[in-house]
Short mmCIF file of C-alpha atoms in Angstrom, two decimals:
data_model
loop_
_atom_site.label_atom_id
_atom_site.label_comp_id
_atom_site.label_asym_id
_atom_site.label_seq_id
_atom_site.Cartn_x
_atom_site.Cartn_y
_atom_site.Cartn_z
CA MET N 1 -86.06 -23.19 151.20
CA ASP N 2 -89.50 -22.59 149.75
CA ALA N 3 -89.85 -26.31 148.99
CA LEU N 4 -88.93 -27.20 152.57
CA ALA N 5 -91.43 -24.66 153.90
CA ALA N 6 -94.17 -26.15 151.70
CA GLN N 7 -93.40 -29.66 152.91
CA LEU N 8 -93.41 -28.61 156.55
CA GLU N 9 -96.69 -26.77 156.03
CA ALA N 10 -98.25 -29.90 154.52
CA VAL N 11 -97.13 -31.96 157.53
CA SER N 12 -98.40 -29.32 159.94
CA ASP N 13 -101.79 -29.15 158.20
CA TRP N 14 -102.16 -32.93 158.28
CA ILE N 15 -101.27 -33.24 161.97
CA THR N 16 -103.61 -30.40 162.92
CA LEU N 17 -106.56 -31.62 160.84
CA HIS N 18 -106.35 -35.32 161.60
CA ILE N 19 -104.90 -35.49 165.12
CA THR N 20 -104.26 -32.35 167.19
CA MET N 21 -107.60 -30.69 166.61
CA TRP N 22 -109.67 -33.67 167.70
CA VAL N 23 -107.48 -34.71 170.64
CA LEU N 24 -107.21 -31.12 171.91
CA VAL N 25 -110.92 -30.37 171.84
CA GLY N 26 -111.85 -33.90 172.94
CA THR N 27 -109.57 -33.74 175.97
CA GLY N 28 -110.92 -30.31 176.87
CA ILE N 29 -114.49 -31.61 176.76
CA LEU N 30 -113.59 -34.68 178.82
CA LEU N 31 -111.88 -32.61 181.51
CA THR N 32 -114.72 -30.08 181.45
CA VAL N 33 -117.22 -32.84 182.23
CA ARG N 34 -115.03 -34.44 184.90
CA THR N 35 -114.71 -31.13 186.75
CA GLY N 36 -118.39 -30.22 186.46
CA PHE N 37 -117.60 -27.30 184.10
CA VAL N 38 -115.02 -25.76 186.41
CA GLN N 39 -114.30 -22.95 183.94
CA LEU N 40 -117.88 -21.73 184.28
CA ARG N 41 -118.85 -22.46 187.88
CA ARG N 42 -115.56 -21.21 189.28
CA LEU N 43 -115.12 -18.20 186.98
CA PRO N 44 -115.88 -15.69 189.79
CA ASP N 45 -113.31 -17.50 191.96
CA MET N 46 -110.71 -17.05 189.22
CA PHE N 47 -111.03 -13.27 189.38
CA ARG N 48 -110.96 -13.31 193.17
CA GLN N 49 -107.81 -15.43 193.22
CA VAL N 50 -106.01 -13.09 190.83
CA ALA N 51 -107.07 -10.06 192.89
CA GLY N 52 -105.34 -11.42 195.98
CA SER N 53 -102.47 -13.30 194.38
CA ARG N 54 -99.64 -10.77 194.78
CA SER N 55 -99.19 -11.61 198.47
CA GLY N 56 -98.30 -14.78 200.33
CA ALA N 57 -95.13 -15.71 198.42
CA GLN N 58 -92.95 -15.34 201.54
CA GLY N 59 -89.92 -14.31 199.48
CA GLY N 60 -90.62 -16.75 196.66
CA ILE N 61 -92.47 -16.22 193.39
CA SER N 62 -96.02 -15.07 194.01
CA SER N 63 -99.08 -16.60 192.41
CA PHE N 64 -99.59 -13.35 190.50
CA GLN N 65 -96.02 -13.34 189.20
CA ALA N 66 -96.40 -16.93 187.97
CA PHE N 67 -99.66 -15.89 186.30
CA THR N 68 -97.99 -12.96 184.54
CA ILE N 69 -95.08 -15.12 183.31
CA SER N 70 -97.57 -17.40 181.56
CA LEU N 71 -99.68 -14.41 180.49
CA ALA N 72 -96.55 -12.85 178.99
CA ALA N 73 -96.05 -15.96 176.86
CA ARG N 74 -99.72 -16.21 175.94
CA VAL N 75 -100.40 -12.58 175.09
CA GLY N 76 -97.97 -11.95 172.27
CA ILE N 77 -97.68 -12.30 168.54
CA GLY N 78 -100.41 -14.93 168.47
CA ASN N 79 -102.89 -12.28 169.58
CA VAL N 80 -101.86 -9.76 166.92
CA PHE N 81 -100.33 -11.54 163.93
CA GLY N 82 -101.87 -14.97 164.69
CA VAL N 83 -105.44 -13.68 164.63
CA ALA N 84 -104.75 -11.80 161.39
CA ALA N 85 -103.31 -14.97 159.86
CA ALA N 86 -106.34 -16.99 161.01
CA LEU N 87 -108.69 -14.49 159.35
CA ILE N 88 -106.73 -14.54 156.09
CA LEU N 89 -106.31 -18.33 155.95
CA GLY N 90 -109.58 -19.44 157.52
CA GLY N 91 -111.98 -16.53 157.23
CA PRO N 92 -114.04 -14.97 160.04
CA GLY N 93 -115.22 -18.44 161.09
CA ALA N 94 -111.74 -19.21 162.38
CA ILE N 95 -112.40 -16.81 165.26
CA PHE N 96 -115.36 -18.93 166.38
CA TRP N 97 -113.17 -22.02 166.56
CA MET N 98 -110.56 -20.05 168.49
CA TRP N 99 -113.31 -19.36 171.03
CA VAL N 100 -114.22 -23.05 171.21
CA VAL N 101 -110.59 -24.05 171.72
CA ALA N 102 -110.28 -21.46 174.48
CA LEU N 103 -113.49 -22.35 176.33
CA VAL N 104 -112.72 -26.05 176.54
CA GLY N 105 -109.05 -25.20 176.90
CA MET N 106 -109.76 -23.39 180.15
CA ALA N 107 -110.46 -26.78 181.74
CA THR N 108 -107.30 -28.20 180.19
CA ALA N 109 -105.26 -25.26 181.50
CA PHE N 110 -106.79 -25.78 184.95
CA PHE N 111 -105.65 -29.39 185.03
CA GLU N 112 -102.12 -28.84 183.75
CA ALA N 113 -101.50 -25.98 186.21
CA THR N 114 -102.99 -27.90 189.15
CA LEU N 115 -100.92 -30.98 188.35
CA ALA N 116 -97.82 -28.83 187.94
CA GLN N 117 -98.36 -27.54 191.47
CA MET N 118 -99.09 -30.99 192.91
CA PHE N 119 -95.96 -32.63 191.50
CA LYS N 120 -93.55 -29.68 191.78
CA VAL N 121 -90.20 -29.87 193.58
CA ARG N 122 -88.05 -27.45 195.58
CA HIS N 123 -85.09 -26.11 193.64
CA THR N 124 -81.65 -25.39 195.08
CA ASP N 125 -82.14 -21.62 194.74
CA GLY N 126 -85.19 -21.70 197.02
CA SER N 127 -87.82 -21.47 194.30
CA PHE N 128 -90.11 -24.19 192.99
CA ARG N 129 -89.87 -26.06 189.69
CA GLY N 130 -92.49 -28.16 187.93
CA GLY N 131 -94.47 -28.74 184.77
CA PRO N 132 -95.31 -31.59 182.40
CA ALA N 133 -91.84 -33.13 182.57
CA TYR N 134 -92.17 -33.31 186.34
CA TYR N 135 -95.69 -34.72 186.49
CA MET N 136 -94.79 -37.24 183.80
CA ALA N 137 -91.79 -38.41 185.83
CA ARG N 138 -93.36 -38.22 189.30
CA GLY N 139 -97.02 -38.91 188.51
CA MET N 140 -96.73 -41.32 185.58
CA ARG N 141 -93.37 -42.61 186.88
CA SER N 142 -91.76 -42.22 183.48
CA ARG N 143 -88.63 -40.10 183.68
CA SER N 144 -87.76 -40.99 180.08
CA LEU N 145 -91.02 -39.43 178.88
CA GLY N 146 -90.33 -36.39 181.04
CA VAL N 147 -86.83 -35.99 179.59
CA ALA N 148 -88.20 -36.29 176.04
CA PHE N 149 -90.80 -33.61 176.75
CA ALA N 150 -88.21 -31.36 178.38
CA GLY N 151 -85.91 -31.69 175.36
CA LEU N 152 -88.76 -30.86 173.01
CA THR N 153 -89.64 -27.83 175.15
CA ILE N 154 -86.06 -26.56 175.09
CA PHE N 155 -86.02 -26.67 171.28
CA THR N 156 -89.54 -25.30 170.76
CA CYS N 157 -89.39 -22.51 173.36
CA GLY N 158 -85.71 -21.67 173.43
CA PHE N 159 -85.30 -21.69 169.66
CA SER N 160 -88.40 -21.74 167.45
CA ILE N 161 -90.88 -19.66 169.48
CA ILE N 162 -88.27 -17.09 170.43
CA MET N 163 -87.21 -16.70 166.79
CA VAL N 164 -90.81 -16.14 165.73
CA GLN N 165 -91.36 -13.54 168.42
CA SER N 166 -88.05 -11.73 167.84
CA ASN N 167 -88.72 -11.56 164.10
CA ALA N 168 -91.98 -9.78 164.86
CA VAL N 169 -90.26 -7.39 167.27
CA ALA N 170 -87.57 -6.62 164.69
CA GLY N 171 -90.34 -5.72 162.27
CA VAL N 172 -91.65 -2.94 164.52
CA ILE N 173 -88.21 -1.39 165.14
CA GLY N 174 -86.56 -2.29 161.81
CA PRO N 175 -86.14 -0.46 158.46
CA ASP N 176 -89.89 -0.22 157.75
CA SER N 177 -90.77 0.99 161.24
CA PRO N 178 -90.90 4.57 162.62
CA LEU N 179 -87.41 3.97 164.11
CA HIS N 180 -85.91 2.87 160.75
CA LEU N 181 -83.23 0.73 162.40
CA PRO N 182 -81.10 -1.48 160.11
CA PRO N 183 -81.67 -5.23 160.66
CA SER N 184 -78.31 -5.63 162.39
CA ALA N 185 -79.07 -2.77 164.78
CA ALA N 186 -82.53 -4.18 165.54
CA ALA N 187 -80.95 -7.55 166.30
CA ALA N 188 -78.38 -5.92 168.58
CA VAL N 189 -81.07 -4.06 170.52
CA LEU N 190 -83.07 -7.26 171.04
CA VAL N 191 -80.05 -9.30 172.09
CA GLY N 192 -79.03 -6.63 174.60
CA LEU N 193 -82.49 -6.29 176.15
CA SER N 194 -83.13 -10.01 176.27
CA ALA N 195 -79.72 -10.70 177.83
CA LEU N 196 -80.42 -8.20 180.63
CA VAL N 197 -83.53 -10.12 181.66
CA ILE N 198 -82.99 -13.74 180.59
CA LEU N 199 -79.47 -14.11 182.01
CA GLY N 200 -80.82 -13.01 185.39
CA GLY N 201 -82.88 -16.17 185.76
CA VAL N 202 -86.47 -16.95 186.71
CA ARG N 203 -86.80 -14.44 189.55
CA ARG N 204 -85.80 -11.50 187.36
CA VAL N 205 -88.21 -12.66 184.65
CA ALA N 206 -90.98 -12.76 187.26
CA ARG N 207 -90.25 -9.21 188.39
CA VAL N 208 -90.27 -7.86 184.83
CA THR N 209 -93.37 -9.68 183.56
CA GLU N 210 -95.31 -8.78 186.72
CA TRP N 211 -95.86 -5.27 185.37
CA MET N 212 -95.00 -5.55 181.67
CA ALA N 213 -97.55 -8.10 180.42
CA PRO N 214 -100.69 -6.87 182.23
CA ILE N 215 -100.10 -3.21 181.37
CA MET N 216 -99.53 -3.79 177.66
CA ALA N 217 -102.45 -6.19 177.42
CA LEU N 218 -104.65 -3.58 179.10
CA VAL N 219 -103.44 -0.80 176.75
CA TYR N 220 -104.19 -2.98 173.75
CA VAL N 221 -107.65 -3.93 174.98
CA VAL N 222 -108.50 -0.29 175.78
CA MET N 223 -107.48 0.68 172.24
CA ALA N 224 -109.71 -2.09 170.88
CA VAL N 225 -112.64 -0.97 173.07
CA VAL N 226 -112.36 2.55 171.68
CA ILE N 227 -112.38 1.24 168.11
CA VAL N 228 -115.33 -1.05 168.74
CA ALA N 229 -117.23 1.77 170.49
CA LEU N 230 -116.78 3.94 167.42
CA HIS N 231 -118.26 1.16 165.27
CA ILE N 232 -120.70 -0.31 167.76
CA THR N 233 -123.51 -0.60 165.21
CA GLN N 234 -121.41 -3.07 163.21
CA LEU N 235 -120.94 -5.55 166.06
CA PRO N 236 -124.15 -7.58 165.59
CA GLY N 237 -123.33 -8.08 161.94
CA ILE N 238 -119.75 -9.09 162.78
CA MET N 239 -120.96 -11.68 165.29
CA VAL N 240 -123.32 -13.15 162.69
CA THR N 241 -120.50 -13.25 160.17
CA ILE N 242 -118.13 -15.04 162.56
CA ILE N 243 -120.66 -17.69 163.56
CA SER N 244 -122.11 -18.28 160.08
CA SER N 245 -118.62 -18.49 158.56
CA ALA N 246 -117.65 -21.14 161.10
CA PHE N 247 -120.31 -23.49 159.68
CA GLY N 248 -120.77 -22.08 156.18
CA PRO N 249 -120.10 -24.54 153.35
CA ALA N 250 -118.93 -21.91 150.87
CA PRO N 251 -115.35 -22.39 149.66
CA PHE N 252 -112.82 -19.89 150.95
CA ALA N 253 -109.60 -19.12 149.15
CA GLY N 254 -106.45 -19.19 151.26
CA GLY N 255 -107.55 -22.09 153.46
CA MET N 256 -106.30 -25.64 153.09
CA THR N 257 -109.41 -26.89 151.36
CA GLY N 258 -111.72 -23.99 152.01
CA GLY N 259 -114.95 -23.56 153.95
CA ILE N 260 -115.44 -25.20 157.31
CA ILE N 261 -112.14 -27.10 157.16
CA ALA N 262 -110.12 -23.92 156.63
CA ALA N 263 -111.88 -22.14 159.50
CA LEU N 264 -111.63 -25.14 161.82
CA THR N 265 -107.97 -25.90 161.10
CA ASN N 266 -106.66 -22.36 161.26
CA GLY N 267 -108.80 -21.42 164.25
CA THR N 268 -107.51 -24.45 166.18
CA ARG N 269 -103.88 -23.95 165.19
CA ARG N 270 -103.74 -20.22 165.87
CA GLY N 271 -105.84 -20.63 169.02
CA LEU N 272 -103.34 -23.13 170.39
CA PHE N 273 -100.39 -20.91 169.50
CA SER N 274 -102.05 -17.98 171.23
CA ASN N 275 -103.47 -19.40 174.48
CA GLU N 276 -101.21 -22.49 174.85
CA ALA N 277 -103.95 -24.46 176.64
CA GLY N 278 -102.85 -28.09 176.65
CA GLN N 279 -99.50 -27.34 175.05
CA GLY N 280 -97.66 -27.89 178.31
CA THR N 281 -95.65 -24.67 178.47
CA ALA N 282 -97.73 -22.57 180.88
CA PRO N 283 -97.52 -25.22 183.67
CA PHE N 284 -93.80 -24.51 183.95
CA ALA N 285 -94.71 -21.01 185.13
CA ALA N 286 -97.65 -22.20 187.23
CA ALA N 287 -95.43 -24.53 189.24
CA THR N 288 -93.10 -21.72 190.37
CA ALA N 289 -95.79 -20.05 192.48
CA THR N 290 -95.89 -20.36 196.26
CA VAL N 291 -99.55 -21.11 197.06
CA ALA N 292 -101.55 -22.79 199.82
CA HIS N 293 -103.51 -25.08 197.47
CA PRO N 294 -102.76 -26.33 193.91
CA VAL N 295 -106.27 -25.46 192.73
CA GLN N 296 -105.58 -21.80 193.52
CA GLN N 297 -103.01 -21.65 190.71
CA GLY N 298 -105.13 -23.89 188.48
CA LEU N 299 -107.96 -21.36 188.60
CA ILE N 300 -105.60 -18.45 187.95
CA GLN N 301 -103.98 -20.14 184.93
CA SER N 302 -107.39 -21.07 183.55
CA LEU N 303 -108.30 -17.39 183.66
CA GLY N 304 -105.19 -16.68 181.59
CA VAL N 305 -106.71 -18.60 178.66
CA PHE N 306 -109.90 -16.56 179.00
CA VAL N 307 -107.99 -13.28 179.00
CA ASP N 308 -105.80 -14.29 176.07
CA THR N 309 -108.41 -15.55 173.63
CA ILE N 310 -111.87 -14.45 174.69
CA ILE N 311 -110.70 -10.92 175.45
CA VAL N 312 -107.47 -10.06 173.61
CA CYS N 313 -107.84 -12.23 170.47
CA THR N 314 -111.48 -11.20 170.10
CA ALA N 315 -110.42 -7.57 170.40
CA THR N 316 -107.95 -8.06 167.55
CA ALA N 317 -110.57 -9.73 165.37
CA PHE N 318 -113.06 -6.90 165.93
CA ILE N 319 -110.41 -4.28 165.12
CA ILE N 320 -109.67 -5.95 161.79
CA LEU N 321 -113.28 -6.70 160.89
CA VAL N 322 -114.57 -3.17 161.57
CA SER N 323 -111.63 -1.45 159.83
CA GLY N 324 -112.84 -2.06 156.29
CA ILE N 325 -109.40 -3.13 155.03
CA TYR N 326 -110.20 -6.85 155.34
CA SER N 327 -112.78 -8.99 153.63
CA PRO N 328 -112.91 -12.60 152.37
CA ALA N 329 -113.37 -11.18 148.86
CA LEU N 330 -109.95 -9.51 149.05
CA VAL N 331 -108.41 -12.83 150.05
CA GLN N 332 -110.16 -14.70 147.26
CA ALA N 333 -108.97 -12.11 144.77
CA GLY N 334 -105.39 -12.53 145.95
CA THR N 335 -105.17 -8.89 147.09
CA LEU N 336 -104.77 -9.91 150.72
CA THR N 337 -102.22 -12.71 151.22
CA PRO N 338 -100.87 -14.47 154.34
CA LYS N 339 -97.76 -12.27 154.12
CA ALA N 340 -99.96 -9.32 155.09
CA ALA N 341 -100.69 -10.86 158.52
CA GLY N 342 -97.68 -9.10 160.01
CA THR N 343 -99.09 -5.62 159.37
CA LEU N 344 -102.83 -6.22 159.05
CA THR N 345 -103.68 -5.41 162.68
CA SER N 346 -101.55 -2.25 162.78
CA ASP N 347 -103.04 -1.13 159.44
CA ALA N 348 -106.53 -1.77 160.78
CA VAL N 349 -105.86 0.38 163.86
CA ALA N 350 -104.48 3.16 161.67
CA ALA N 351 -107.49 2.95 159.35
CA THR N 352 -109.89 3.49 162.25
CA LEU N 353 -108.00 5.84 164.59
CA GLY N 354 -105.50 7.52 162.29
CA ASN N 355 -101.85 7.21 161.29
CA TRP N 356 -100.71 8.63 164.65
CA THR N 357 -101.26 5.14 166.08
CA ALA N 358 -98.23 3.73 164.25
CA VAL N 359 -95.82 4.46 167.11
CA PRO N 360 -98.13 3.34 169.98
CA MET N 361 -98.92 0.11 168.12
CA ALA N 362 -95.24 -0.50 167.52
CA ILE N 363 -94.61 -0.11 171.26
CA VAL N 364 -97.47 -2.45 172.17
CA ILE N 365 -96.34 -5.12 169.72
CA PHE N 366 -92.74 -4.73 170.86
CA VAL N 367 -93.61 -5.24 174.52
CA LEU N 368 -96.06 -8.10 173.92
CA ALA N 369 -93.55 -10.00 171.78
CA PHE N 370 -90.59 -9.21 174.03
CA SER N 371 -92.45 -10.42 177.12
CA SER N 372 -93.19 -13.65 175.23
CA ILE N 373 -89.49 -14.02 174.46
CA ILE N 374 -88.42 -13.87 178.09
CA ALA N 375 -91.26 -16.17 179.20
CA ALA N 376 -90.32 -18.76 176.56
CA ALA N 377 -86.72 -18.56 177.74
CA THR N 378 -87.92 -19.34 181.26
CA TYR N 379 -89.74 -22.46 180.09
CA SER N 380 -86.58 -23.58 178.31
CA GLU N 381 -84.49 -23.06 181.45
CA VAL N 382 -86.90 -24.95 183.71
CA SER N 383 -86.86 -27.84 181.23
CA MET N 384 -83.07 -27.95 181.34
CA THR N 385 -83.23 -27.94 185.15
CA PHE N 386 -85.35 -31.08 184.96
CA ILE N 387 -82.77 -32.83 182.77
CA SER N 388 -79.83 -31.79 184.95
CA GLU N 389 -79.71 -30.07 188.36
CA ARG N 390 -76.13 -28.89 187.82
CA PRO N 391 -76.16 -25.05 188.00
CA GLU N 392 -73.87 -24.58 185.01
CA TRP N 393 -76.36 -26.28 182.70
CA ARG N 394 -78.90 -23.54 183.35
CA TRP N 395 -76.72 -21.15 181.37
CA LEU N 396 -77.07 -23.22 178.20
CA PRO N 397 -80.78 -22.50 177.55
CA ARG N 398 -80.28 -18.88 178.63
CA LEU N 399 -77.50 -18.38 176.10
CA VAL N 400 -79.39 -20.26 173.37
CA SER N 401 -82.44 -18.08 174.01
CA VAL N 402 -80.41 -14.88 173.71
CA VAL N 403 -78.73 -16.08 170.50
CA SER N 404 -82.09 -17.16 169.06
CA THR N 405 -83.38 -13.66 169.70
CA GLY N 406 -80.67 -12.26 167.45
CA LEU N 407 -81.11 -14.93 164.77
CA GLY N 408 -84.85 -14.42 164.69
CA ALA N 409 -84.43 -10.72 164.11
CA LEU N 410 -82.34 -11.43 161.01
CA ALA N 411 -83.94 -14.56 159.58
CA SER N 412 -86.82 -15.22 157.21
CA LEU N 413 -89.11 -17.34 159.35
CA THR N 414 -91.36 -19.18 156.90
CA VAL N 415 -89.67 -22.47 157.78
CA VAL N 416 -89.53 -21.67 161.49
CA TRP N 417 -93.27 -20.86 161.63
CA ASN N 418 -94.11 -24.26 160.16
CA THR N 419 -91.53 -26.00 162.33
CA VAL N 420 -92.93 -24.48 165.51
CA ASP N 421 -96.45 -25.57 164.54
CA ILE N 422 -95.23 -29.17 164.24
CA THR N 423 -93.20 -29.22 167.45
CA MET N 424 -96.02 -27.54 169.34
CA ALA N 425 -98.41 -30.21 168.08
CA VAL N 426 -96.10 -32.99 169.31
CA MET N 427 -95.72 -31.25 172.68
CA THR N 428 -99.48 -30.84 172.98
CA LEU N 429 -100.30 -34.46 172.16
CA THR N 430 -97.72 -35.74 174.65
CA ASN N 431 -99.00 -33.44 177.37
CA LEU N 432 -102.64 -34.31 176.76
CA VAL N 433 -101.87 -38.01 177.22
CA ALA N 434 -100.35 -37.16 180.61
CA LEU N 435 -103.34 -35.01 181.59
CA ILE N 436 -105.78 -37.81 180.85
CA TRP N 437 -103.56 -40.32 182.67
CA LEU N 438 -103.34 -38.11 185.78
CA ALA N 439 -106.85 -36.62 185.63
CA ARG N 440 -107.95 -38.36 188.84
CA TRP N 441 -105.30 -36.42 190.78
CA GLY N 442 -106.54 -33.09 189.44
CA VAL N 443 -110.15 -34.07 190.12
CA GLY N 444 -109.21 -35.07 193.66
CA ALA N 445 -107.53 -31.72 194.31
CA LEU N 446 -110.60 -29.88 193.01
CA ARG N 447 -112.93 -31.97 195.20
CA ASP N 448 -110.74 -31.11 198.18
CA TRP N 449 -110.96 -27.39 197.29
CA ASP N 450 -114.74 -27.58 196.77
CA ALA N 451 -115.25 -29.39 200.08
CA GLN N 452 -113.28 -26.81 202.03
CA ARG N 453 -115.09 -23.92 200.35
CA ALA N 454 -118.44 -25.58 201.08
CA ALA N 455 -117.38 -25.90 204.71
CA GLY N 456 -116.78 -22.15 204.85
CA ARG N 457 -113.00 -22.00 204.47
CA VAL N 458 -112.14 -18.83 202.55
CA ALA N 459 -108.58 -19.89 201.71
CA PRO N 460 -108.39 -23.70 201.45
CA LEU N 461 -105.20 -25.47 202.53
CA PHE N 462 -103.82 -28.60 200.95
CA SER N 463 -101.85 -31.64 201.95
CA GLY N 464 -100.78 -34.43 199.61
CA VAL N 465 -100.42 -36.96 202.41
CA GLY N 466 -103.45 -38.69 203.88
CA ASN N 467 -105.84 -36.63 201.79
CA PRO N 468 -109.07 -38.66 201.33
CA TYR N 469 -109.82 -37.03 197.97
CA LEU N 470 -106.58 -38.12 196.32
CA PRO N 471 -105.90 -41.58 194.85
CA GLY N 472 -102.73 -41.79 196.99
CA ASP N 473 -100.00 -39.79 198.67
CA LEU N 474 -98.03 -37.31 196.59
CA PRO N 475 -94.29 -37.95 196.30
CA GLY N 476 -91.75 -35.58 197.82
CA ASP N 477 -91.92 -33.16 200.73
CA VAL N 478 -93.62 -30.11 199.23
CA TRP N 479 -97.20 -30.92 200.24
CA THR N 480 -96.63 -32.87 203.46
CA GLY N 481 -98.17 -30.36 205.88
CA GLU N 482 -100.87 -31.46 208.29
CA ARG N 483 -104.36 -31.04 206.80
CA THR N 484 -106.73 -28.94 208.90
CA HIS N 485 -110.24 -30.10 209.73
CA LEU N 486 -112.75 -29.01 207.12
CA ALA N 487 -115.27 -28.13 209.78
CA GLU N 488 -113.00 -25.35 211.03
CA ALA N 489 -113.74 -22.42 208.72
CA ASP N 490 -111.39 -19.50 208.32
CA SER N 491 -112.21 -16.36 210.22
CA THR N 492 -112.46 -13.43 207.84
CA ALA N 493 -111.70 -9.77 208.36
CA ASP N 494 -114.23 -7.10 207.53
CA ASP N 495 -112.53 -6.42 204.21
CA GLY N 496 -112.96 -10.02 203.15
CA VAL N 497 -109.29 -10.98 203.59
CA PRO N 498 -108.87 -14.28 205.47
CA ALA N 499 -107.20 -14.02 208.83
CA ALA N 500 -103.77 -15.58 209.20
CA THR N 501 -103.80 -19.33 209.75
CA PRO N 502 -101.59 -20.72 212.50
CA ALA N 503 -98.24 -21.87 211.15
CA SER N 504 -98.77 -25.38 212.47
CA SER N 505 -101.68 -25.93 210.11
CA GLN N 506 -99.97 -24.54 207.02
CA PRO N 507 -98.76 -26.93 204.36
CA ALA N 508 -95.03 -26.68 203.71
CA ALA N 509 -95.49 -25.11 200.30
CA SER N 510 -97.63 -22.29 201.56
CA THR N 511 -95.28 -20.99 204.23
CA GLY N 512 -92.20 -20.66 202.10
CA ALA N 513 -90.18 -21.48 205.23
CA ASP N 514 -88.15 -24.16 203.52
CA ALA N 515 -87.75 -22.11 200.36
#
């Protein structure tokens, strides 16, 4: 088993260093330029869209619920254990490269969410379905590529990612935790909880993640703010360390070859695992939202990358770096090994705030990882729906996800960690090809949004038929509503909320009438 793990790790390192890293960042830069730096110029809009995104679903899944499903998958073990692993394997400089991946990844996330909305379809249960498999089949006109991506998603999300997350959850409720549960009991608890949510389908997942993910992320960030405030004088030095380590030529034990390469590789890999920008999983959640314009969800999902990495991952890094229990010297001496990543963040919190934090941290980690489990199960189910519309097939990924939760709680996941890195890399590369291929559609939707905002419309509406900004008409009947004249700006109430638009001018997807 150790030999297999070593071989998989070598393959994962090679793919990341020679392919994924360059294609991921390169695509992000390309899409950033093509959108005129949408992640910067539209950042205020992102916060405004989230603030008003809980309404307007008309009985479907709201924009905010879709955002929290993807946020639940993003904000999880990657933010706690992944950052610790990046620091151990790549040094403080890995955090800088996580930032880079996130900043350019915000543009990538914008495109994949916008395209997911543009090429989504109505499902038999009244909700919407979409994602890379759908925009590959409907936009690139390659159903075979869509099926291949869907199959890869089912394996990666429904099996590998869930096992990784459940193993982490089992660690915080297992024999070495304050609860001291035996492994079998921890597995039983996880299977029971996951079955209650996952077997209920996408709508139940949306209702649970709507409150679970944001609250736990906020609790974690508040805890980090308190720790940083207590060590505020150390922050300038930490920032210097992170940036200098990202470009420093000094060798660093624990990395693949040390120095810049170790920081770059591990920052990219762990950044991708954490924020998922370009991976192609978050668009599955983005497509379920009922919105008036695809760009609305694109902006919201882009903000998810910002929250995940720039806020939550940075908070984790600061906690560890100010705690005093981590240093590159300890890694070089072999005192701090990659195996310590699972407890490094919790130990750092305890070292700064006291041992009383053991239980609160266990709860936070439990909820973050569990929310990621149910979100990953959702992605797996939507992928199966793409392959077959028969209702009975939807139960297969649900059952596999529940079983994987139990297996992950009992298994040693060295092999699974390396396997998920490889399958995620393949998913990412496939999705990035589709994003580049379909970039003109995303750019057209953004130009349509920008034009309507410039004309004074507070809440832009969208039609995929006869739209002068698009390279053609969108397939299907989701976005076939009549497009209103841009010169007619929305009237706005005193509180800044747009007045209701007449039903005749609403696009089909925004009314929810057919859902």
